[in-house]
Coordinates of C-alpha atoms and ligand atoms in Angstrom, one line a residue:
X62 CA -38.1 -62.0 -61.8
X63 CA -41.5 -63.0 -63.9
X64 CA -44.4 -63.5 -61.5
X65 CA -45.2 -66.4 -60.1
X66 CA -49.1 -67.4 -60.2
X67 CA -49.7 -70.9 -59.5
X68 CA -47.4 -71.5 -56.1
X69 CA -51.2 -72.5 -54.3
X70 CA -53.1 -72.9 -57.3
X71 CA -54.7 -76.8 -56.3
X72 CA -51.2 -77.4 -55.3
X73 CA -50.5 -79.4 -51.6
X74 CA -49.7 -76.3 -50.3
X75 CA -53.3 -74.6 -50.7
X76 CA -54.3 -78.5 -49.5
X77 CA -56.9 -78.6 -46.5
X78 CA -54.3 -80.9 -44.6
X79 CA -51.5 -78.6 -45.7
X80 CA -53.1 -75.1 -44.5
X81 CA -54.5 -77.3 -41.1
X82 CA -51.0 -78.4 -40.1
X83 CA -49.3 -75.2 -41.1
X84 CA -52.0 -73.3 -38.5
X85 CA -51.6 -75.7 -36.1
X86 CA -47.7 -75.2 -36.1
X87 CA -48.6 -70.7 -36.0
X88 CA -51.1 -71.7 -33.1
X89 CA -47.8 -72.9 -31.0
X90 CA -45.8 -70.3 -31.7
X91 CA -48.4 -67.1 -31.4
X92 CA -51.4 -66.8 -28.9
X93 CA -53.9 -67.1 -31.0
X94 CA -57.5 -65.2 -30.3
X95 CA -59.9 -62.7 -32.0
X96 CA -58.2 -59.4 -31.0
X97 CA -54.7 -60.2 -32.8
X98 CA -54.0 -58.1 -35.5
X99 CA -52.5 -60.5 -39.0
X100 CA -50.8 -59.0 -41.4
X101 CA -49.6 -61.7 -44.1
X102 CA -46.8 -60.2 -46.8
X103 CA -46.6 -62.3 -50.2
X104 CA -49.7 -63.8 -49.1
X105 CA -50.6 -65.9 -52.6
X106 CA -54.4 -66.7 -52.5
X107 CA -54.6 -65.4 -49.2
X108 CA -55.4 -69.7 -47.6
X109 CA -53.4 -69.7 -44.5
X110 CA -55.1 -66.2 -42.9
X111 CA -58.7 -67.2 -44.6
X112 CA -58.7 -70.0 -42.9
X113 CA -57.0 -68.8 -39.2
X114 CA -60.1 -66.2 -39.9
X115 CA -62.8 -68.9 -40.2
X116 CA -62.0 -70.1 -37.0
X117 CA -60.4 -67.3 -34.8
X118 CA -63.1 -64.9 -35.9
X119 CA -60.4 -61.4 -35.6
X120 CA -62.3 -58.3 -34.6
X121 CA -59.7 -57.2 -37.3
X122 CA -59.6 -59.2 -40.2
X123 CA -56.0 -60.0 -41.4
X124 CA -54.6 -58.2 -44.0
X125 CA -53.0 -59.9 -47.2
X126 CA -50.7 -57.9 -49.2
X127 CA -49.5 -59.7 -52.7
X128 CA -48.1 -58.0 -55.7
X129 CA -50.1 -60.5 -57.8
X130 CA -53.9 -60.2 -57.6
X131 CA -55.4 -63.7 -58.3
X132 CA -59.2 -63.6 -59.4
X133 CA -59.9 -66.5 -56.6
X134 CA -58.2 -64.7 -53.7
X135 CA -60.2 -65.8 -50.2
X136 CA -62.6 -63.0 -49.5
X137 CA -63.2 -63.7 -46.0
X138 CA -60.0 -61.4 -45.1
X139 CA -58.8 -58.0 -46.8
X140 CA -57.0 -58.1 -49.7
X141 CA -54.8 -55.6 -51.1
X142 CA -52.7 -56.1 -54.1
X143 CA -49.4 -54.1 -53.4
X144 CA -46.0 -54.3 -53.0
X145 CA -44.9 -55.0 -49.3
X146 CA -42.2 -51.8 -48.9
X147 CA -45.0 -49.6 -50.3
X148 CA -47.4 -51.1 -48.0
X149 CA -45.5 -50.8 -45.1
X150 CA -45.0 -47.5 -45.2
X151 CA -47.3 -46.3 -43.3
X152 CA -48.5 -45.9 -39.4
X153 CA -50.5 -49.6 -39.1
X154 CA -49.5 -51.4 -37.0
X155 CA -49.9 -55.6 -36.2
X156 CA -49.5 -58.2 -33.7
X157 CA -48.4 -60.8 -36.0
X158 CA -46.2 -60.4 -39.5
X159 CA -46.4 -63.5 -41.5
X160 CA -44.0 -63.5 -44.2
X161 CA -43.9 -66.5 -45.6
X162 CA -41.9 -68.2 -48.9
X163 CA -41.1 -65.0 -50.2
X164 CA -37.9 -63.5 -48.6
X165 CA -36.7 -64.6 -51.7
X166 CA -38.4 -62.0 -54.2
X167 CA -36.2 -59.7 -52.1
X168 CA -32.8 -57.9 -53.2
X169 CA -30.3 -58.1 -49.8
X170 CA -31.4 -53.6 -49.4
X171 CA -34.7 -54.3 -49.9
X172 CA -35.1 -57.4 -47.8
X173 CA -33.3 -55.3 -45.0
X174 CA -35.7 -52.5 -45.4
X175 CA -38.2 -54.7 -45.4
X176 CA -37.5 -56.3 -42.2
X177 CA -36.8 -52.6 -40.7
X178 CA -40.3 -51.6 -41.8
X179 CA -41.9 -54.8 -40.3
X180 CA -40.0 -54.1 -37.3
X181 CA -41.7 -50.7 -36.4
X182 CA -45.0 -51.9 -37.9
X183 CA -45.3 -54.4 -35.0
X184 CA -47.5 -53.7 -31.6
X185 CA -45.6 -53.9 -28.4
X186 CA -45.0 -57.8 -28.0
X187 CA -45.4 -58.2 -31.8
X188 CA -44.1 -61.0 -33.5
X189 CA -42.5 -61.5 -36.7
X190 CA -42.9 -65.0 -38.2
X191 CA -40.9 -65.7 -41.8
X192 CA -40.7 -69.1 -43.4
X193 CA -38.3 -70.3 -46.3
X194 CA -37.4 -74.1 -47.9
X195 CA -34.7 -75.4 -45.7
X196 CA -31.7 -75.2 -47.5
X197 CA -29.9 -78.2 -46.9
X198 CA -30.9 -81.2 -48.3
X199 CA -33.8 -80.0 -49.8
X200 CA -36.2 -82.9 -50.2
X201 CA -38.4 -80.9 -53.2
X202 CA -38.4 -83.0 -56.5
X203 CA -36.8 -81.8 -58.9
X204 CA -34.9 -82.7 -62.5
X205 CA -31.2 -81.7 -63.5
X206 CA -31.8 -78.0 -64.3
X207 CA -34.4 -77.3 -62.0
X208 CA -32.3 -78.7 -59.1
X209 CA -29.2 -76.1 -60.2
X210 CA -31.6 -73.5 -60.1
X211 CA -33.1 -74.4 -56.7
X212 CA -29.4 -74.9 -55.4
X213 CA -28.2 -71.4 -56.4
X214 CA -31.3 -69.9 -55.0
X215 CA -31.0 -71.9 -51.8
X216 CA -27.6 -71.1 -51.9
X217 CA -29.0 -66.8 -51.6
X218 CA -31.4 -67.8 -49.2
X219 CA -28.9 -68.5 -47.1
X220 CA -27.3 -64.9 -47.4
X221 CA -30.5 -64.0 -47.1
X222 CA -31.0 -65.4 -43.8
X223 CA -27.1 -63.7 -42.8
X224 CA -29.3 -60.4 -43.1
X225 CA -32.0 -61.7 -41.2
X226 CA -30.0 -62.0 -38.2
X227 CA -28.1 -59.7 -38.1
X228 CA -31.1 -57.0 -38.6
X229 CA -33.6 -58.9 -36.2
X230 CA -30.9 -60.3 -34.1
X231 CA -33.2 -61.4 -31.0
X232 CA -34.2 -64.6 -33.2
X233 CA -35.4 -68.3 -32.8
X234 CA -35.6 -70.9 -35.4
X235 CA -37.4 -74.2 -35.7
X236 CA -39.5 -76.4 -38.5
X237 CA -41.8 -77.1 -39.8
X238 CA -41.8 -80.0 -41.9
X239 CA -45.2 -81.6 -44.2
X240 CA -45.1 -84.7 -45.5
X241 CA -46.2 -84.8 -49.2
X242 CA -48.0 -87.9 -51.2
X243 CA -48.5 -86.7 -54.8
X244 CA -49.3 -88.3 -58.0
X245 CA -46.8 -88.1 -60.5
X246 CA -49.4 -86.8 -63.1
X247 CA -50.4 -83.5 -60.6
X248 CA -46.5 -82.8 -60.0
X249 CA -46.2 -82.8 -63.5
X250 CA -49.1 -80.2 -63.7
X251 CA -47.5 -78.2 -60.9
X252 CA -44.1 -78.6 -62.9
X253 CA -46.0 -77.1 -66.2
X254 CA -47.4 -74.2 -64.3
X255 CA -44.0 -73.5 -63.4
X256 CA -45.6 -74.0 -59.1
X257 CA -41.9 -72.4 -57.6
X258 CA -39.8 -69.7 -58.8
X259 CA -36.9 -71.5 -60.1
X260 CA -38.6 -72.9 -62.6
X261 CA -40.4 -69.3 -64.1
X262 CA -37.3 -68.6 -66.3
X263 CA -36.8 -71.7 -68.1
X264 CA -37.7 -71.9 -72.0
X265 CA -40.8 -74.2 -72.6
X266 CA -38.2 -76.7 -74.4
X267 CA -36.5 -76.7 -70.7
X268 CA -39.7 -77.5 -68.7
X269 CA -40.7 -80.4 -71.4
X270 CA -37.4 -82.2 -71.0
X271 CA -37.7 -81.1 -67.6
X272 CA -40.6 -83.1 -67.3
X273 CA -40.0 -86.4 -69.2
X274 CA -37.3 -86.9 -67.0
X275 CA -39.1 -86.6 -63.6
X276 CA -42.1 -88.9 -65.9
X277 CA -38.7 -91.3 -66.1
X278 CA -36.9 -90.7 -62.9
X279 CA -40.6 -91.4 -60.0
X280 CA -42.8 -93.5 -59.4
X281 CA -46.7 -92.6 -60.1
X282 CA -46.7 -91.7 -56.3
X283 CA -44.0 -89.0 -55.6
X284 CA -43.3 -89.1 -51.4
X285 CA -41.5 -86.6 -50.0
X286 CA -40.8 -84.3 -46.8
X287 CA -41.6 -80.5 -47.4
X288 CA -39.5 -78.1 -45.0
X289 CA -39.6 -74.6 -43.9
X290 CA -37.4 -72.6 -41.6
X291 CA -39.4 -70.6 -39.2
X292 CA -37.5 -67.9 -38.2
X293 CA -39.2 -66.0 -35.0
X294 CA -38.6 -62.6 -33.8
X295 CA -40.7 -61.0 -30.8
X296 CA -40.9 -57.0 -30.3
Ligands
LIG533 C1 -44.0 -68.5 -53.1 S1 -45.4 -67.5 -52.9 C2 -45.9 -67.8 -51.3 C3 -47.4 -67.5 -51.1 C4 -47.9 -67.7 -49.7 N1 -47.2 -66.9 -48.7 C5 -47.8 -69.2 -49.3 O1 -46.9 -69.6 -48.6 O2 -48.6 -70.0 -49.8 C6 -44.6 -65.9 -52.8 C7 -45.6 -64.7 -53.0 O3 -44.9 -63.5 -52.7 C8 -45.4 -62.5 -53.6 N2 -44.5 -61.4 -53.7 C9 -43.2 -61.4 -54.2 N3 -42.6 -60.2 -54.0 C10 -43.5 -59.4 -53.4 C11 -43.4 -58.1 -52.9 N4 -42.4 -57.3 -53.1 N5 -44.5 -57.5 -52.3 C12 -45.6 -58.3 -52.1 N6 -45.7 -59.6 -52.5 C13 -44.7 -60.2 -53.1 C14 -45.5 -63.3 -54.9 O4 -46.4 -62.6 -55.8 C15 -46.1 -64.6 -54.4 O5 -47.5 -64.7 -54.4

């Protein structure tokens, strides 16, 4: 799969209200305070630990791992740009695992070894914390061939999440659900910069149609509800 660059690029989801809610929503499922150890895989531009670390102050600061190195990556945690099984690998270990939107990157092996390495990188009382798009009824705006995309990944996700359980099997679920108020003109930017994976493969003549039709099919305000699975696992 191409590499996807603008996910949190002045998108909602690198929005102050966005990354505030989403913390609050980690703050009741984890005890946050300064001495946990964060370790966020697929982290994008690093917003969600950057800004737990501006307020929790961690004696460690969290660790972002991406396989994509953006030049405005938050600098108030550690960055490393490597992929997550490579990473892993290794004796570190961390009180909270954060993977978040990017199970999906993953072949069914190498999600499982994934999840196996997270597993015995986790402190006693650990926690594992992985969010995905719901897959039913996915509220995420979309035209024609964008939509069959999203549907066929959804559609693996939920495979995906078959492995999930069966490899963490102690597991809780909930979600958390953001609701978006976009202008039509930014969502056709996002749609441009090709924001979300199923669009990265499409030709440039797919994303134009793609995008006169979503010009014809909204409003100039584009309301929606964005929401993730959390799937929770303790040690
Ligand atoms: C949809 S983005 C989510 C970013 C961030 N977690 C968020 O929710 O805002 C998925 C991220 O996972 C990264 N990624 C994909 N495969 C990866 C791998 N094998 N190891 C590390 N990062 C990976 C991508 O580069 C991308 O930045």
């Amino acid at each position: 799969m191409k590499r996807l660059k603008n996910w949190d690029n002045k998108t909602w989801l690198s929005s102050k209200s966005y990354i505030s809610q989403f913390n609050k929503f980690l703050k009741r499922k984890i005890n946050l305070n300064k001495n946990l150890k964060i370790l966020d895989i697929g982290c994008g531009r690093a917003n969600i630990i950057s800004a737990l670390q501006k307020k929790y102050k961690f004696r460690n600061k969290p660790i972002g791992i991406d396989v994509v190195g953006n030049k405005d990556v938050k600098k108030n945690i550690i960055f490393k740009r490597v992929e997550a099984l490579k990473y892993l690998n290794r004796q570190e270990k961390y009180d909270v695992i954060l993977i978040k939107q990017t199970i999906h990157f993953f072949s069914k092996t190498n999600l499982n070894r994934l999840l196996s390495l997270a597993k015995k990188s986790l402190n006693s009382k650990g926690k594992i914390l992985i969010f995905s798009l719901k897959t039913k009824k996915n509220k995420i705006p979309c035209f024609k061939k964008m939509k069959k995309n999203l549907e066929k990944s959804l559609k693996r996700d939920e495979n995906l999440f078959r492995i999930i359980k069966k490899n963490l099997k102690e597991i809780s679920y909930s979600n958390f659900n953001f609701k978006v108020n976009i202008s039509k003109q930014k969502y056709v930017r996002m749609i441009r910069e090709r924001y979300i994976s199923c669009l990265l493969n499409m030709s440039a003549k797919e994303i134009k149609f793609g995008i006169s039709e979503i010009k014809s099919k909204y409003k100039n305000q584009i309301k929606f509800t964005d929401t993730l699975k959390c799937i929770s696992y303790r040690k």
